[in-house]
Coordinates of C-alpha atoms in Angstrom, one line a residue:
Chain T
M1 CA 142.5 217.7 77.6
R2 CA 139.2 217.3 80.4
V3 CA 137.3 220.5 79.2
I4 CA 136.1 222.0 82.1
S5 CA 132.7 224.2 81.7
Q6 CA 133.0 228.1 82.7
K7 CA 130.5 227.5 85.3
R8 CA 132.4 225.0 87.3
M9 CA 135.6 227.7 87.0
N10 CA 134.0 230.4 88.3
S11 CA 132.9 228.4 91.3
A12 CA 136.4 226.7 91.6
I13 CA 137.6 230.1 91.5
M14 CA 135.6 231.1 94.7
V15 CA 136.4 228.6 97.0
A16 CA 140.0 229.2 96.3
I17 CA 139.5 232.6 96.9
F18 CA 137.9 231.7 100.0
L19 CA 140.5 229.3 101.2
A20 CA 142.9 231.8 100.7
G21 CA 141.5 234.8 102.8
F22 CA 140.8 231.9 104.9
V23 CA 144.7 231.0 105.3
V24 CA 145.2 234.7 105.8
F25 CA 142.8 236.6 107.8
H26 CA 143.5 233.2 110.2
F27 CA 147.8 234.4 110.1
I28 CA 146.8 238.1 110.8
G29 CA 144.3 236.7 113.3
R30 CA 146.8 234.6 115.1
Y31 CA 150.3 236.4 115.1
F32 CA 148.9 240.0 115.4
V33 CA 145.3 240.0 116.7
P34 CA 145.6 237.0 118.8
M35 CA 143.2 238.3 121.7
L36 CA 140.3 238.4 119.5
A37 CA 139.7 235.1 120.3
Y38 CA 139.4 235.9 124.0
T39 CA 136.5 237.3 126.3
R40 CA 138.8 239.2 129.7
H41 CA 136.3 240.0 132.7
E42 CA 137.4 241.4 136.1
Q43 CA 136.9 239.9 139.2
P44 CA 134.0 241.7 140.7
V45 CA 136.1 242.5 143.7
D46 CA 139.3 244.0 144.1
F47 CA 141.1 241.0 146.8
S48 CA 144.3 240.9 148.0
H49 CA 145.6 236.9 148.7
V50 CA 148.8 238.3 149.9
F51 CA 146.9 241.1 151.9
H52 CA 145.0 238.5 153.9
G53 CA 147.9 235.9 154.5
N54 CA 150.8 238.3 155.5
D55 CA 149.7 241.8 156.5
V56 CA 146.5 240.0 158.6
D57 CA 148.1 236.8 159.0
M58 CA 145.3 234.4 157.9
S59 CA 146.4 231.0 157.5
C60 CA 145.1 229.4 154.4
E61 CA 142.6 227.3 155.9
T62 CA 140.8 230.0 157.5
C63 CA 139.0 230.3 153.9
H64 CA 139.8 226.9 152.1
F65 CA 138.9 223.9 154.0
F66 CA 137.9 220.3 154.0
Y67 CA 134.4 220.0 155.4
E68 CA 133.9 216.6 157.4
D69 CA 132.2 214.6 154.9
G70 CA 136.1 214.9 152.8
S71 CA 134.4 217.8 150.9
W72 CA 136.3 220.8 150.0
S73 CA 135.1 224.5 150.9
G74 CA 136.3 225.7 147.4
I75 CA 135.9 230.1 147.7
P76 CA 134.1 230.9 150.6
T77 CA 130.4 232.2 150.8
L78 CA 129.7 235.8 152.3
D79 CA 129.0 233.9 155.7
V80 CA 132.8 233.7 155.6
C81 CA 133.5 237.1 154.9
M82 CA 131.2 238.2 157.7
N83 CA 132.8 236.7 160.2
C84 CA 135.9 239.4 160.0
H85 CA 134.1 241.9 157.6
S86 CA 130.1 242.0 159.2
E87 CA 131.3 246.2 159.3
Q88 CA 134.0 248.2 157.1
L89 CA 137.5 247.1 159.1
G90 CA 140.0 249.3 157.1
E91 CA 140.0 252.3 155.0
S92 CA 141.1 250.6 151.2
E93 CA 138.4 251.2 149.0
A94 CA 138.0 247.5 147.7
E95 CA 137.0 247.0 150.9
K96 CA 134.7 249.2 151.1
V97 CA 133.3 248.5 148.0
F98 CA 132.8 245.3 149.3
V99 CA 131.4 245.8 152.3
T100 CA 128.7 248.0 151.5
E101 CA 127.9 246.3 147.4
Y102 CA 127.7 242.8 149.0
V103 CA 127.8 242.5 152.8
Q104 CA 125.0 245.3 153.8
K105 CA 123.2 243.8 150.7
N106 CA 123.4 240.7 151.8
R107 CA 124.9 239.2 148.1
E108 CA 127.1 236.7 147.1
V109 CA 130.1 237.6 145.0
Q110 CA 129.8 236.5 141.4
W111 CA 133.2 235.6 141.3
E112 CA 134.8 234.7 138.1
L113 CA 135.8 230.9 138.2
Y114 CA 138.4 229.5 136.1
F115 CA 137.9 226.0 137.7
R116 CA 134.3 225.3 136.9
Q117 CA 133.7 221.9 136.2
P118 CA 131.7 220.7 133.3
Q119 CA 128.7 218.3 135.5
C120 CA 129.5 215.3 134.4
V121 CA 133.1 215.5 135.9
S122 CA 133.3 214.1 139.5
F123 CA 136.4 216.3 141.0
S124 CA 137.6 214.7 144.4
H125 CA 139.8 217.4 145.9
S126 CA 140.5 215.1 149.2
S127 CA 142.0 212.5 146.3
H128 CA 144.3 215.2 145.5
V129 CA 145.5 216.8 148.1
K130 CA 145.1 213.9 151.0
E131 CA 146.2 211.1 148.9
A132 CA 148.3 212.5 146.3
K133 CA 150.1 215.0 148.2
L134 CA 149.6 217.7 145.5
A135 CA 149.9 221.0 146.3
C136 CA 147.2 223.7 145.6
E137 CA 150.1 225.6 143.5
T138 CA 150.1 222.6 141.3
C139 CA 146.7 223.4 139.5
H140 CA 146.0 226.5 141.2
G141 CA 149.3 228.5 140.2
P142 CA 150.9 230.5 143.0
Q143 CA 147.3 232.5 143.5
G144 CA 148.1 232.5 147.4
L145 CA 151.0 235.3 146.2
S146 CA 148.2 237.4 144.5
R147 CA 148.0 241.0 145.4
H148 CA 145.3 241.6 142.7
P149 CA 142.7 238.6 141.6
T150 CA 143.2 237.0 138.7
K151 CA 141.6 237.7 135.4
Y152 CA 139.7 235.5 133.8
I153 CA 140.4 235.0 130.4
V154 CA 138.1 232.4 128.4
N155 CA 138.4 231.5 124.5
R156 CA 134.9 233.0 122.7
I157 CA 135.1 229.5 120.6
T158 CA 135.9 226.9 122.6
K159 CA 135.1 228.2 126.3
Y160 CA 138.1 227.1 127.8
S161 CA 139.4 229.8 130.5
Y162 CA 143.0 230.1 131.4
V163 CA 143.8 232.0 134.4
V164 CA 147.0 234.0 133.9
Y165 CA 148.6 234.3 137.6
D166 CA 151.1 237.5 137.1
S167 CA 148.3 239.7 137.2
A168 CA 150.5 242.7 137.4
S169 CA 151.7 242.4 133.9
S170 CA 150.4 244.2 130.7
T171 CA 151.3 241.6 128.5
I172 CA 148.6 238.9 129.0
G173 CA 147.4 239.0 125.6
S174 CA 150.9 238.1 124.0
A175 CA 152.0 236.5 127.1
L176 CA 148.8 234.0 126.5
V177 CA 149.7 233.0 123.2
R178 CA 153.7 233.6 123.2
S179 CA 154.6 231.8 126.0
P180 CA 151.5 230.2 127.8
E181 CA 153.9 227.7 130.0
E182 CA 155.8 230.7 131.8
N183 CA 152.6 232.7 132.7
V184 CA 149.8 230.8 131.9
W185 CA 148.9 228.4 134.8
G186 CA 146.3 226.6 133.3
T187 CA 143.2 225.5 131.6
M188 CA 141.8 223.0 134.0
G189 CA 140.6 221.5 130.9
M190 CA 140.7 217.5 130.3
D191 CA 144.2 217.4 128.6
E192 CA 145.8 218.8 131.7
C193 CA 144.6 216.4 133.8
A194 CA 145.1 213.4 131.9
K195 CA 148.2 215.1 131.0
C196 CA 149.4 214.7 134.2
H197 CA 147.7 211.2 135.4
R198 CA 149.9 210.0 132.3
A199 CA 152.5 211.3 134.0
R200 CA 152.7 210.2 137.2
G201 CA 151.2 207.4 136.0
V202 CA 147.9 207.1 137.3
S203 CA 144.8 205.3 135.8
T204 CA 142.8 207.4 132.5
A205 CA 139.7 205.4 132.5
C206 CA 136.8 207.7 132.2
F207 CA 135.2 206.6 135.3
I208 CA 138.5 207.8 137.1
C209 CA 137.1 211.4 136.8
H210 CA 133.8 210.9 135.1
K211 CA 130.2 210.5 136.4
Chain X
M1 CA 137.1 195.1 129.3
S2 CA 136.9 192.3 131.2
T3 CA 137.6 188.8 129.5
E4 CA 138.9 186.6 132.6
S5 CA 136.5 186.5 135.7
P6 CA 138.4 188.7 137.7
Q7 CA 140.0 187.8 140.8
Q8 CA 140.6 191.3 142.7
S9 CA 140.6 192.3 146.2
V10 CA 137.4 193.9 146.2
R11 CA 134.1 192.9 144.4
Y12 CA 131.2 195.4 145.4
G13 CA 127.9 193.4 145.3
M14 CA 124.1 192.6 146.7
V15 CA 121.9 190.8 148.0
I16 CA 117.7 190.5 147.7
D17 CA 116.3 188.3 150.0
L18 CA 113.2 187.6 147.7
D19 CA 111.1 185.8 150.7
K20 CA 111.3 189.3 152.6
C21 CA 110.5 191.8 149.7
T22 CA 107.1 192.7 149.7
G23 CA 107.5 194.7 146.1
C24 CA 106.5 198.3 147.9
G25 CA 109.0 200.0 145.3
N26 CA 110.8 201.7 148.0
C27 CA 114.2 201.2 146.8
A28 CA 112.8 202.1 143.0
V29 CA 111.8 205.3 144.4
A30 CA 115.2 205.6 145.8
C31 CA 117.1 205.2 143.3
H32 CA 114.5 207.3 141.2
M33 CA 115.9 210.1 143.2
E34 CA 119.0 209.9 144.4
N35 CA 120.2 208.9 140.5
N36 CA 118.4 211.9 138.6
V37 CA 116.4 209.5 136.6
P38 CA 114.1 211.5 134.3
F39 CA 110.3 210.8 134.1
R40 CA 107.1 211.5 131.8
T41 CA 104.1 212.4 132.6
D42 CA 102.7 208.9 130.8
E43 CA 104.7 206.6 132.2
S44 CA 102.7 203.8 130.7
D45 CA 104.5 203.0 127.7
K46 CA 107.2 200.2 129.4
S47 CA 109.4 200.1 126.8
R48 CA 110.2 204.1 126.3
N49 CA 109.8 204.9 130.2
M50 CA 113.2 205.0 132.4
A51 CA 114.5 203.1 135.3
W52 CA 117.8 202.3 136.8
L53 CA 115.7 199.3 139.4
R54 CA 112.8 198.1 138.0
I55 CA 110.4 195.3 139.4
Y56 CA 109.1 192.7 138.5
K57 CA 106.0 190.4 139.6
V58 CA 106.6 186.6 139.0
K59 CA 103.3 184.5 140.0
N60 CA 103.8 180.6 140.2
G61 CA 100.5 180.0 138.2
A62 CA 98.6 178.4 140.5
E63 CA 95.0 178.6 141.2
Y64 CA 93.2 180.1 144.0
P65 CA 94.0 178.9 147.3
H66 CA 98.0 178.5 145.7
A67 CA 98.6 180.9 144.2
R68 CA 101.6 182.6 144.7
V69 CA 103.3 186.1 143.9
A70 CA 106.9 187.2 144.3
Y71 CA 108.5 190.7 143.5
I72 CA 112.3 190.6 141.7
P73 CA 113.8 194.0 142.3
R74 CA 116.5 194.5 139.1
P75 CA 119.1 196.9 139.2
C76 CA 122.3 196.6 137.3
M77 CA 123.5 193.1 137.4
Q78 CA 126.8 194.3 137.7
C79 CA 128.4 191.2 135.2
D80 CA 131.6 190.1 136.1
R81 CA 132.6 187.9 132.8
H82 CA 132.2 189.2 129.6
T83 CA 130.4 192.2 130.9
P84 CA 128.5 191.9 127.9
C85 CA 127.8 195.7 127.5
V86 CA 131.6 196.3 128.1
S87 CA 132.4 194.3 125.3
V88 CA 130.1 195.6 122.9
C89 CA 130.6 199.1 122.9
P90 CA 132.4 200.9 120.3
A91 CA 133.1 203.9 122.2
S92 CA 134.5 203.3 125.3
A93 CA 131.2 205.1 127.3
T94 CA 131.3 201.9 129.5
N95 CA 133.3 200.4 131.9
Y96 CA 134.2 197.4 134.2
D97 CA 136.4 199.2 137.2
K98 CA 138.9 196.3 138.1
S99 CA 139.4 198.3 141.7
T100 CA 135.8 197.8 142.6
G101 CA 134.3 195.3 140.3
L102 CA 131.6 198.5 139.2
V103 CA 130.3 198.2 135.3
D104 CA 130.1 202.8 134.9
Q105 CA 128.5 204.5 132.4
I106 CA 130.4 207.8 131.3
N107 CA 127.3 209.8 129.6
T108 CA 129.4 212.4 127.5
R109 CA 131.1 209.3 125.4
C110 CA 127.9 207.8 125.1
I111 CA 126.7 207.9 121.3
G112 CA 123.9 206.4 121.4
C113 CA 124.0 203.2 119.3
R114 CA 122.2 201.1 122.0
Y115 CA 124.1 198.2 121.0
C116 CA 125.0 197.8 124.8
M117 CA 120.8 197.4 124.8
A118 CA 121.0 195.0 122.1
A119 CA 123.6 192.7 124.6
C120 CA 122.4 193.3 128.2
P121 CA 120.4 190.1 129.0
Y122 CA 118.5 191.8 132.3
M123 CA 117.3 194.8 130.0
V124 CA 119.1 196.9 132.7
R125 CA 119.5 199.9 130.1
C126 CA 117.6 203.1 129.3
F127 CA 117.9 204.9 126.3
N128 CA 117.1 208.5 126.6
W129 CA 114.7 209.3 123.7
W130 CA 114.0 212.8 124.7
D131 CA 115.6 215.3 127.0
P132 CA 114.6 214.9 131.0
A133 CA 112.4 217.8 131.6
W134 CA 111.7 218.2 135.3
P135 CA 108.6 219.8 136.6
A136 CA 109.8 223.6 137.7
D137 CA 109.8 222.8 142.0
A138 CA 111.4 219.1 141.3
E139 CA 114.4 220.3 139.4
K140 CA 115.6 221.8 143.1
Y141 CA 115.3 218.3 144.5
L142 CA 117.9 217.0 141.7
N143 CA 120.7 215.5 143.2
P144 CA 123.8 217.8 142.7
D145 CA 126.4 214.7 142.9
V146 CA 124.9 212.7 139.6
A147 CA 124.9 214.5 136.0
P148 CA 121.2 214.4 134.3
R149 CA 121.8 212.7 130.9
M150 CA 121.1 214.3 128.1
R151 CA 118.7 212.8 125.0
G152 CA 120.4 210.7 122.7
V153 CA 122.5 208.6 125.3
V154 CA 121.8 205.3 127.3
E155 CA 122.0 205.3 131.2
K156 CA 122.3 202.5 133.7
C157 CA 122.3 201.4 137.4
T158 CA 126.2 202.3 138.6
F159 CA 125.8 201.3 142.2
C160 CA 125.4 204.8 142.7
S161 CA 129.3 205.7 142.2
H162 CA 129.0 208.9 143.3
R163 CA 128.0 207.4 146.6
Y164 CA 131.5 205.6 146.2
I165 CA 133.3 208.7 145.6
Q166 CA 131.8 210.1 148.6
A167 CA 132.8 207.9 150.7
K168 CA 136.4 207.4 149.7
N169 CA 136.7 211.5 150.6
R170 CA 135.0 211.0 154.1
A171 CA 137.5 208.4 154.8
R172 CA 140.5 209.8 153.6
Q173 CA 139.4 212.9 156.1
E174 CA 139.2 210.5 158.8
G175 CA 142.4 209.4 157.6
R176 CA 141.7 205.9 156.3
N177 CA 142.9 204.9 152.5
Y178 CA 140.5 201.8 152.7
L179 CA 136.3 202.0 153.3
E180 CA 135.1 200.5 157.1
K181 CA 131.3 198.6 156.9
G182 CA 128.9 200.9 156.0
D183 CA 130.5 203.5 154.5
Y184 CA 129.4 202.6 150.9
I185 CA 125.7 202.2 150.5
P186 CA 123.9 202.3 147.6
A187 CA 119.9 204.2 147.4
C188 CA 117.7 201.3 147.4
V189 CA 119.5 199.1 149.7
E190 CA 119.4 201.9 152.5
A191 CA 115.7 202.8 151.6
C192 CA 114.6 199.0 152.0
P193 CA 112.5 199.3 154.5
V194 CA 112.3 195.7 155.3
E195 CA 116.1 195.2 155.2
A196 CA 115.7 192.7 152.0
M197 CA 118.7 194.0 150.1
H198 CA 122.2 193.7 151.9
F199 CA 125.3 195.3 150.1
G200 CA 129.2 195.0 150.8
D201 CA 132.7 193.4 149.6
L202 CA 131.7 190.1 148.4
N203 CA 135.4 188.6 148.8
D204 CA 135.4 190.1 152.2
P205 CA 133.9 188.2 155.1
E206 CA 133.2 191.2 157.6
Y207 CA 130.6 191.7 155.8
E208 CA 127.4 189.9 155.9
V209 CA 127.2 189.5 151.9
A210 CA 130.2 187.3 151.6
H211 CA 128.1 184.6 153.3
L212 CA 124.7 185.3 152.3
I213 CA 126.2 184.1 148.7
K214 CA 127.3 181.0 149.8
S215 CA 123.9 180.3 151.3
P216 CA 121.6 177.1 150.2
R217 CA 118.7 179.7 149.3
A218 CA 121.3 181.9 146.3
F219 CA 121.0 181.9 142.8
R220 CA 121.7 184.4 140.0
L221 CA 119.2 185.8 137.1
L222 CA 119.8 183.9 134.0
E223 CA 122.8 182.0 135.9
R224 CA 123.5 179.7 132.4
L225 CA 124.8 182.9 130.1
H226 CA 127.6 182.5 132.9
T227 CA 128.0 186.4 133.3
E228 CA 128.9 186.1 137.0
P229 CA 126.5 188.7 138.2
K230 CA 127.1 190.3 141.4
V231 CA 124.0 190.9 142.0
Y232 CA 122.4 187.7 144.0
Y233 CA 119.3 186.3 145.2
L234 CA 118.2 184.0 148.1
S235 CA 114.7 182.9 147.5
S236 CA 113.2 178.8 149.1
H237 CA 110.9 178.5 146.6
E238 CA 112.0 176.7 143.3
W239 CA 109.8 178.2 141.6
V240 CA 111.1 181.4 141.6
R241 CA 114.5 180.2 140.5
R242 CA 112.7 178.3 138.0
W243 CA 111.3 182.2 137.1
A244 CA 114.8 183.7 137.7
D245 CA 116.4 181.5 134.8
N246 CA 113.2 182.4 132.8
D247 CA 112.1 178.9 132.3
A248 CA 108.8 179.8 132.7
V249 CA 107.1 176.7 131.7
N250 CA 108.4 174.4 134.3
T251 CA 107.7 177.1 137.0
Q252 CA 103.9 175.8 138.5
S253 CA 105.4 172.2 138.1
A254 CA 108.3 172.9 140.0
Y255 CA 105.5 174.9 142.7
S256 CA 103.5 171.7 143.0
Q257 CA 106.6 169.2 143.7
Q258 CA 107.7 171.3 146.1
R259 CA 104.6 171.7 147.6
Q260 CA 103.6 167.7 147.8
G261 CA 107.1 167.7 149.1
V262 CA 105.7 170.0 151.8
E263 CA 103.1 168.3 153.0
S264 CA 104.0 164.9 152.5

């Protein structure tokens, strides 16, 4: 048998202890405190899609629409909101905050957007909505049915953000980890795009999305 | 990877009339602005500077009063056959789009090996030796539709493929699933003040380019390599064609022969 020096033995033990510790703490983290990997941001304004859509009876296109050149408006900017909210209309606390903090100070609301894409991606809403006839919910989830804005959850390491559409759920953390397909709508990461493209038989060539 | 000359429906190409080109450089400036091409304070080192469209000046080699100059604007040739850069790329960072014939570059996929730069016979590709830096105010003028590149990747002319995406968006908004003439034009063609540059679908007779490439004046750069570029040039001067074939030796004799032909 080969003689192993005391020094090498010691360093082997150190490595083994480190690896054992890594495995133990990885599993503790993964199954007992999974939300440590995520930071959670509240949205700045408590916006209700249901109130605007059902109670005020506005159509989605009032705020989310295609411009004439085929580009997508996205989240409305302050001037769209100010078409109605130039002063307070109702009595809700959320609107009061919105009017005093943003409208009167002429400050854009810094929404936490989980669908922001990196610079190297060119996503065309019109190709997905007009040509492929996808419903908004396919990627965004049932956002239109939310009474409170969805929370913004972002992985500290990967920086991927997740939208959890059931914002009333108190078990958001465990939902994210245990049954993502039921409660979490998606990451808007490249894997999700590629998965859907593959499932529908659309090209997955790089230049389809990347620029 | 393109191995055969593809017979697809749409093949975007360009025709540049060298008899009209004055070498003003508008196309190159427009290209720089449109595509966020970085620049340095000192641009004198041409082996390190960046340009998606370069303008080459060629001379006929004769003495005054017979000295002549021509300018050859050179965007990416968008080679149709055995696209040299595409076939060598180990990271699949550059691609031949069979639906349009455009050769695109995925900068985030590029590993910076510069094999494509060695393969490209037209010296089209540029390497980012440094992270791009713009003067503070110039950042406001960057084009939001084109992602700035980072240090260590290769970039190239894409025939303004972002404009193709925008044109398609606009077409869909108007309820069309095809592009009409004039919907999609690269920035350089748009900027040319003497209309020396033409752009369009080489397969569609509605476009002027489809006829221009059949002109007896039409030729391409380094045709003997058979990369089948989709950028055509027009010139009535034989000596310019010799230059385009990198045949410097015969440039002057070609010029004098043509001149004698005209005089006799």
